[in-house]
Amino acid sequence: MVWGPISGLFGGTERRRHRAQAKARGPLADFYTGALPDPTTPVSELQLLAIDLETTGLDPASDQALSVGFVPLAGQEIVLAGARHLIIQSQAEVGQSAVVHHLTDDMIAAGALMVDVLEATLAALKGRVLLAHYATIEEQFLSRACERHFGAPLVVPIIDTMELHHRLLSQGFDDEARGNQLRLWNARERYGLPAYGAHEALTDALACAELYLGQVAELSTLKPQTFKSLSR
């Protein structure tokens, strides 16, 4: 289903999307032709793309994206056949950030052009909800890159597993999640999910997808979940 004239949060997103669509070029313009879910769409019908970016830092104005990993979800199933890990070409030295993401200068120099990585990512994301753990990073870096290469920001519906985890930990009157509890790997412990090596984009995207399924199962014991009830 495609969004119609709706109010509040979803209406605001739709208006921003229309403004971006009017300026978008190339693969981003094609991305904006994709249908979006109605807010009432049940989780069993949602199409999502779990995404993770590895970057040189947290500021999209001064730092660079180094790799993108993504894996699709169809309802409550992870579609591994659609998973990809793309390293982004850059002439900049990764410096100390290599200790975290394990991407060397040689690997980055041999990567794909950012415009090509963006095109592949947008094609995979078309018609889907962006799923990420602390989605602000993915949203801001991808949007800035889209503005630079395709003339308009990326406006996409989002479900954030960190926000869902905070919601689950803060259900009581005096309950409040602590910062370290919200980390992806700590959140996964709630569901007995295995420990993977962190800070590899595809692994982190898969870890986020698995966490989402656990969160949806838990939240669904309280009431039926829809795109609106899960969205950021």
Tab-separated table of C-alpha atoms in Angstrom:
chain	number	residue	atom	x	y	z
A	1	MET	CA	0.000	0.000	0.000
A	2	VAL	CA	1.107	3.581	-0.660
A	3	TRP	CA	0.772	6.333	1.870
A	4	GLY	CA	-2.208	8.579	1.323
A	5	PRO	CA	-2.948	11.990	2.867
A	6	ILE	CA	-2.280	11.289	6.537
A	7	SER	CA	-1.429	13.574	9.437
A	8	GLY	CA	1.202	13.784	12.145
A	9	LEU	CA	4.547	12.003	11.928
A	10	PHE	CA	3.767	10.066	8.751
A	11	GLY	CA	2.321	13.083	6.965
A	12	GLY	CA	5.460	15.085	7.762
A	13	THR	CA	7.654	12.340	6.357
A	14	GLU	CA	5.545	12.188	3.218
A	15	ARG	CA	5.829	15.957	2.665
A	16	ARG	CA	9.614	15.880	3.094
A	17	ARG	CA	9.768	12.927	0.720
A	18	HIS	CA	7.808	14.759	-1.967
A	19	ARG	CA	10.126	17.770	-1.704
A	20	ALA	CA	13.181	15.549	-2.035
A	21	GLN	CA	11.660	13.613	-4.922
A	22	ALA	CA	11.155	16.824	-6.885
A	23	LYS	CA	14.923	17.493	-6.802
A	24	ALA	CA	16.284	13.942	-6.975
A	25	ARG	CA	18.281	12.653	-9.938
A	26	GLY	CA	19.279	9.220	-11.199
A	27	PRO	CA	19.046	6.254	-8.808
A	28	LEU	CA	17.563	8.427	-6.060
A	29	ALA	CA	14.766	9.565	-8.365
A	30	ASP	CA	14.080	5.906	-9.142
A	31	PHE	CA	14.155	5.082	-5.421
A	32	TYR	CA	11.390	7.609	-4.803
A	33	THR	CA	9.058	5.810	-7.225
A	34	GLY	CA	8.870	2.870	-4.808
A	35	ALA	CA	5.665	2.220	-2.889
A	36	LEU	CA	5.770	2.690	0.881
A	37	PRO	CA	3.876	0.818	3.587
A	38	ASP	CA	0.695	2.159	5.061
A	39	PRO	CA	1.129	2.896	8.793
A	40	THR	CA	-1.348	0.110	9.586
A	41	THR	CA	0.710	-2.549	7.787
A	42	PRO	CA	1.185	-5.526	10.155
A	43	VAL	CA	4.720	-6.684	10.868
A	44	SER	CA	4.054	-9.912	8.999
A	45	GLU	CA	3.774	-7.892	5.780
A	46	LEU	CA	6.516	-5.316	6.286
A	47	GLN	CA	9.421	-5.249	3.862
A	48	LEU	CA	12.604	-3.954	5.515
A	49	LEU	CA	16.297	-3.576	4.815
A	50	ALA	CA	18.641	-3.866	7.792
A	51	ILE	CA	21.614	-1.577	7.104
A	52	ASP	CA	24.892	-0.886	8.851
A	53	LEU	CA	27.646	1.549	7.875
A	54	GLU	CA	31.244	1.553	9.005
A	55	THR	CA	32.672	5.081	9.043
A	56	THR	CA	35.797	6.985	10.052
A	57	GLY	CA	33.774	8.832	12.699
A	58	LEU	CA	30.300	10.013	13.655
A	59	ASP	CA	30.089	13.349	11.803
A	60	PRO	CA	28.808	13.038	8.220
A	61	ALA	CA	30.128	16.538	7.485
A	62	SER	CA	33.759	15.617	8.156
A	63	ASP	CA	33.926	11.806	8.323
A	64	GLN	CA	33.562	9.215	5.580
A	65	ALA	CA	31.544	6.059	5.089
A	66	LEU	CA	33.900	3.144	4.456
A	67	SER	CA	31.542	0.211	3.939
A	68	VAL	CA	27.864	-0.693	3.772
A	69	GLY	CA	26.278	-3.981	4.752
A	70	PHE	CA	22.621	-4.778	4.262
A	71	VAL	CA	20.223	-7.697	4.467
A	72	PRO	CA	16.506	-7.690	3.496
A	73	LEU	CA	13.629	-8.884	5.663
A	74	ALA	CA	10.296	-10.070	4.288
A	75	GLY	CA	7.842	-9.863	7.139
A	76	GLN	CA	9.511	-11.827	9.930
A	77	GLU	CA	11.992	-13.700	7.744
A	78	ILE	CA	15.582	-12.699	7.011
A	79	VAL	CA	16.398	-13.047	3.300
A	80	LEU	CA	20.083	-13.966	3.259
A	81	ALA	CA	20.082	-14.276	-0.529
A	82	GLY	CA	19.792	-10.481	-0.715
A	83	ALA	CA	22.623	-9.710	1.715
A	84	ARG	CA	25.585	-7.667	0.473
A	85	HIS	CA	28.764	-6.104	1.856
A	86	LEU	CA	30.201	-3.205	-0.142
A	87	ILE	CA	33.512	-1.476	0.601
A	88	ILE	CA	33.673	2.155	-0.520
A	89	GLN	CA	36.695	3.463	-2.375
A	90	SER	CA	38.545	6.333	-0.754
A	91	GLN	CA	41.958	7.916	-1.009
A	92	ALA	CA	41.840	9.027	2.608
A	93	GLU	CA	43.780	7.083	5.214
A	94	VAL	CA	41.549	5.306	7.709
A	95	GLY	CA	43.978	5.924	10.566
A	96	GLN	CA	43.066	4.687	14.027
A	97	SER	CA	39.511	3.828	12.973
A	98	ALA	CA	40.969	0.675	11.353
A	99	VAL	CA	41.342	-0.747	14.869
A	100	VAL	CA	37.541	-0.741	15.104
A	101	HIS	CA	36.322	-1.720	11.640
A	102	HIS	CA	39.389	-3.690	10.419
A	103	LEU	CA	39.310	-2.048	6.980
A	104	THR	CA	42.842	-1.294	5.801
A	105	ASP	CA	43.978	1.483	3.480
A	106	ASP	CA	44.571	-1.094	0.718
A	107	MET	CA	41.037	-2.480	1.077
A	108	ILE	CA	39.541	1.016	0.921
A	109	ALA	CA	41.647	1.982	-2.093
A	110	ALA	CA	40.353	-1.092	-3.961
A	111	GLY	CA	36.707	-0.514	-3.039
A	112	ALA	CA	33.785	0.505	-5.248
A	113	LEU	CA	32.965	4.122	-6.057
A	114	MET	CA	30.570	5.732	-3.589
A	115	VAL	CA	28.102	6.523	-6.372
A	116	ASP	CA	27.949	2.831	-7.308
A	117	VAL	CA	27.567	1.724	-3.673
A	118	LEU	CA	24.763	4.253	-3.244
A	119	GLU	CA	23.016	2.995	-6.369
A	120	ALA	CA	23.125	-0.614	-5.132
A	121	THR	CA	21.937	0.398	-1.663
A	122	LEU	CA	19.064	2.513	-2.973
A	123	ALA	CA	17.958	-0.299	-5.281
A	124	ALA	CA	17.856	-2.700	-2.318
A	125	LEU	CA	16.075	-0.127	-0.113
A	126	LYS	CA	13.421	0.837	-2.678
A	127	GLY	CA	9.949	0.157	-1.286
A	128	ARG	CA	11.370	-0.963	2.065
A	129	VAL	CA	11.701	0.419	5.580
A	130	LEU	CA	15.245	1.179	6.737
A	131	LEU	CA	16.086	-0.891	9.814
A	132	ALA	CA	19.159	-0.041	11.890
A	133	HIS	CA	20.469	0.110	15.443
A	134	TYR	CA	20.820	3.816	16.219
A	135	ALA	CA	19.624	4.621	12.713
A	136	THR	CA	20.728	8.275	12.900
A	137	ILE	CA	24.197	7.292	11.634
A	138	GLU	CA	22.925	5.401	8.584
A	139	GLU	CA	20.273	8.016	7.845
A	140	GLN	CA	22.636	11.002	8.028
A	141	PHE	CA	25.575	9.506	6.115
A	142	LEU	CA	23.383	8.067	3.350
A	143	SER	CA	21.334	11.250	3.058
A	144	ARG	CA	24.411	13.453	2.783
A	145	ALA	CA	25.863	11.178	0.110
A	146	CYS	CA	22.575	11.269	-1.814
A	147	GLU	CA	22.579	15.073	-1.738
A	148	ARG	CA	26.130	15.146	-3.042
A	149	HIS	CA	25.655	12.613	-5.838
A	150	PHE	CA	21.946	12.768	-6.694
A	151	GLY	CA	20.851	16.272	-5.732
A	152	ALA	CA	18.452	15.577	-2.846
A	153	PRO	CA	18.374	14.087	0.654
A	154	LEU	CA	17.281	10.554	1.442
A	155	VAL	CA	13.886	10.532	3.149
A	156	VAL	CA	12.995	6.987	4.129
A	157	PRO	CA	10.747	5.363	6.759
A	158	ILE	CA	12.785	4.033	9.670
A	159	ILE	CA	12.536	1.472	12.432
A	160	ASP	CA	15.325	1.792	15.002
A	161	THR	CA	16.110	-1.284	17.114
A	162	MET	CA	17.895	0.845	19.714
A	163	GLU	CA	14.712	2.836	20.217
A	164	LEU	CA	12.682	-0.374	20.461
A	165	HIS	CA	15.112	-1.722	23.065
A	166	HIS	CA	14.829	1.475	25.083
A	167	ARG	CA	11.049	1.119	24.930
A	168	LEU	CA	11.219	-2.472	26.182
A	169	LEU	CA	13.547	-1.567	29.065
A	170	SER	CA	11.526	1.488	30.139
A	171	GLN	CA	8.036	0.089	30.537
A	172	GLY	CA	7.771	0.596	34.301
A	173	PHE	CA	7.098	3.913	36.059
A	174	ASP	CA	10.675	4.296	37.337
A	175	ASP	CA	12.419	2.190	34.682
A	176	GLU	CA	15.038	3.889	32.531
A	177	ALA	CA	17.542	2.169	30.272
A	178	ARG	CA	21.227	2.867	30.882
A	179	GLY	CA	23.439	3.707	27.918
A	180	ASN	CA	25.436	0.486	27.874
A	181	GLN	CA	22.228	-1.547	27.903
A	182	LEU	CA	21.273	-0.026	24.571
A	183	ARG	CA	24.320	-1.236	22.660
A	184	LEU	CA	23.525	-3.738	19.928
A	185	TRP	CA	25.422	-6.620	21.483
A	186	ASN	CA	23.995	-6.050	24.960
A	187	ALA	CA	20.478	-5.790	23.526
A	188	ARG	CA	20.906	-9.160	21.795
A	189	GLU	CA	21.637	-10.845	25.127
A	190	ARG	CA	17.996	-10.300	26.106
A	191	TYR	CA	17.035	-12.938	23.524
A	192	GLY	CA	19.994	-15.275	23.917
A	193	LEU	CA	21.314	-14.362	20.471
A	194	PRO	CA	24.905	-15.384	19.702
A	195	ALA	CA	27.877	-13.051	20.024
A	196	TYR	CA	29.345	-12.111	16.646
A	197	GLY	CA	32.496	-10.142	15.903
A	198	ALA	CA	31.424	-6.501	16.016
A	199	HIS	CA	32.078	-3.637	13.579
A	200	GLU	CA	31.822	-5.455	10.275
A	201	ALA	CA	28.998	-3.885	8.313
A	202	LEU	CA	27.242	-7.012	7.052
A	203	THR	CA	27.604	-8.851	10.371
A	204	ASP	CA	26.171	-5.863	12.225
A	205	ALA	CA	23.278	-5.571	9.761
A	206	LEU	CA	22.451	-9.249	10.268
A	207	ALA	CA	22.761	-8.830	14.048
A	208	CYS	CA	20.317	-5.917	13.880
A	209	ALA	CA	17.854	-7.967	11.814
A	210	GLU	CA	17.960	-10.822	14.324
A	211	LEU	CA	17.476	-8.430	17.227
A	212	TYR	CA	14.467	-6.887	15.472
A	213	LEU	CA	12.787	-10.282	15.177
A	214	GLY	CA	13.259	-10.885	18.898
A	215	GLN	CA	11.874	-7.458	19.746
A	216	VAL	CA	8.855	-7.901	17.485
A	217	ALA	CA	8.098	-11.269	19.078
A	218	GLU	CA	8.243	-9.737	22.558
A	219	LEU	CA	6.228	-6.636	21.681
A	220	SER	CA	3.621	-8.763	19.923
A	221	THR	CA	2.818	-10.495	23.210
A	222	LEU	CA	1.469	-7.140	24.417
A	223	LYS	CA	-0.535	-6.183	21.323
A	224	PRO	CA	-0.443	-6.731	17.543
A	225	GLN	CA	2.375	-4.706	16.037
A	226	THR	CA	2.177	-2.528	12.923
A	227	PHE	CA	4.568	-0.295	11.052
A	228	LYS	CA	3.191	2.697	12.970
A	229	SER	CA	3.712	1.078	16.387
A	230	LEU	CA	7.323	0.176	15.573
A	231	SER	CA	8.462	3.209	13.586
A	232	ARG	CA	10.730	5.869	14.950
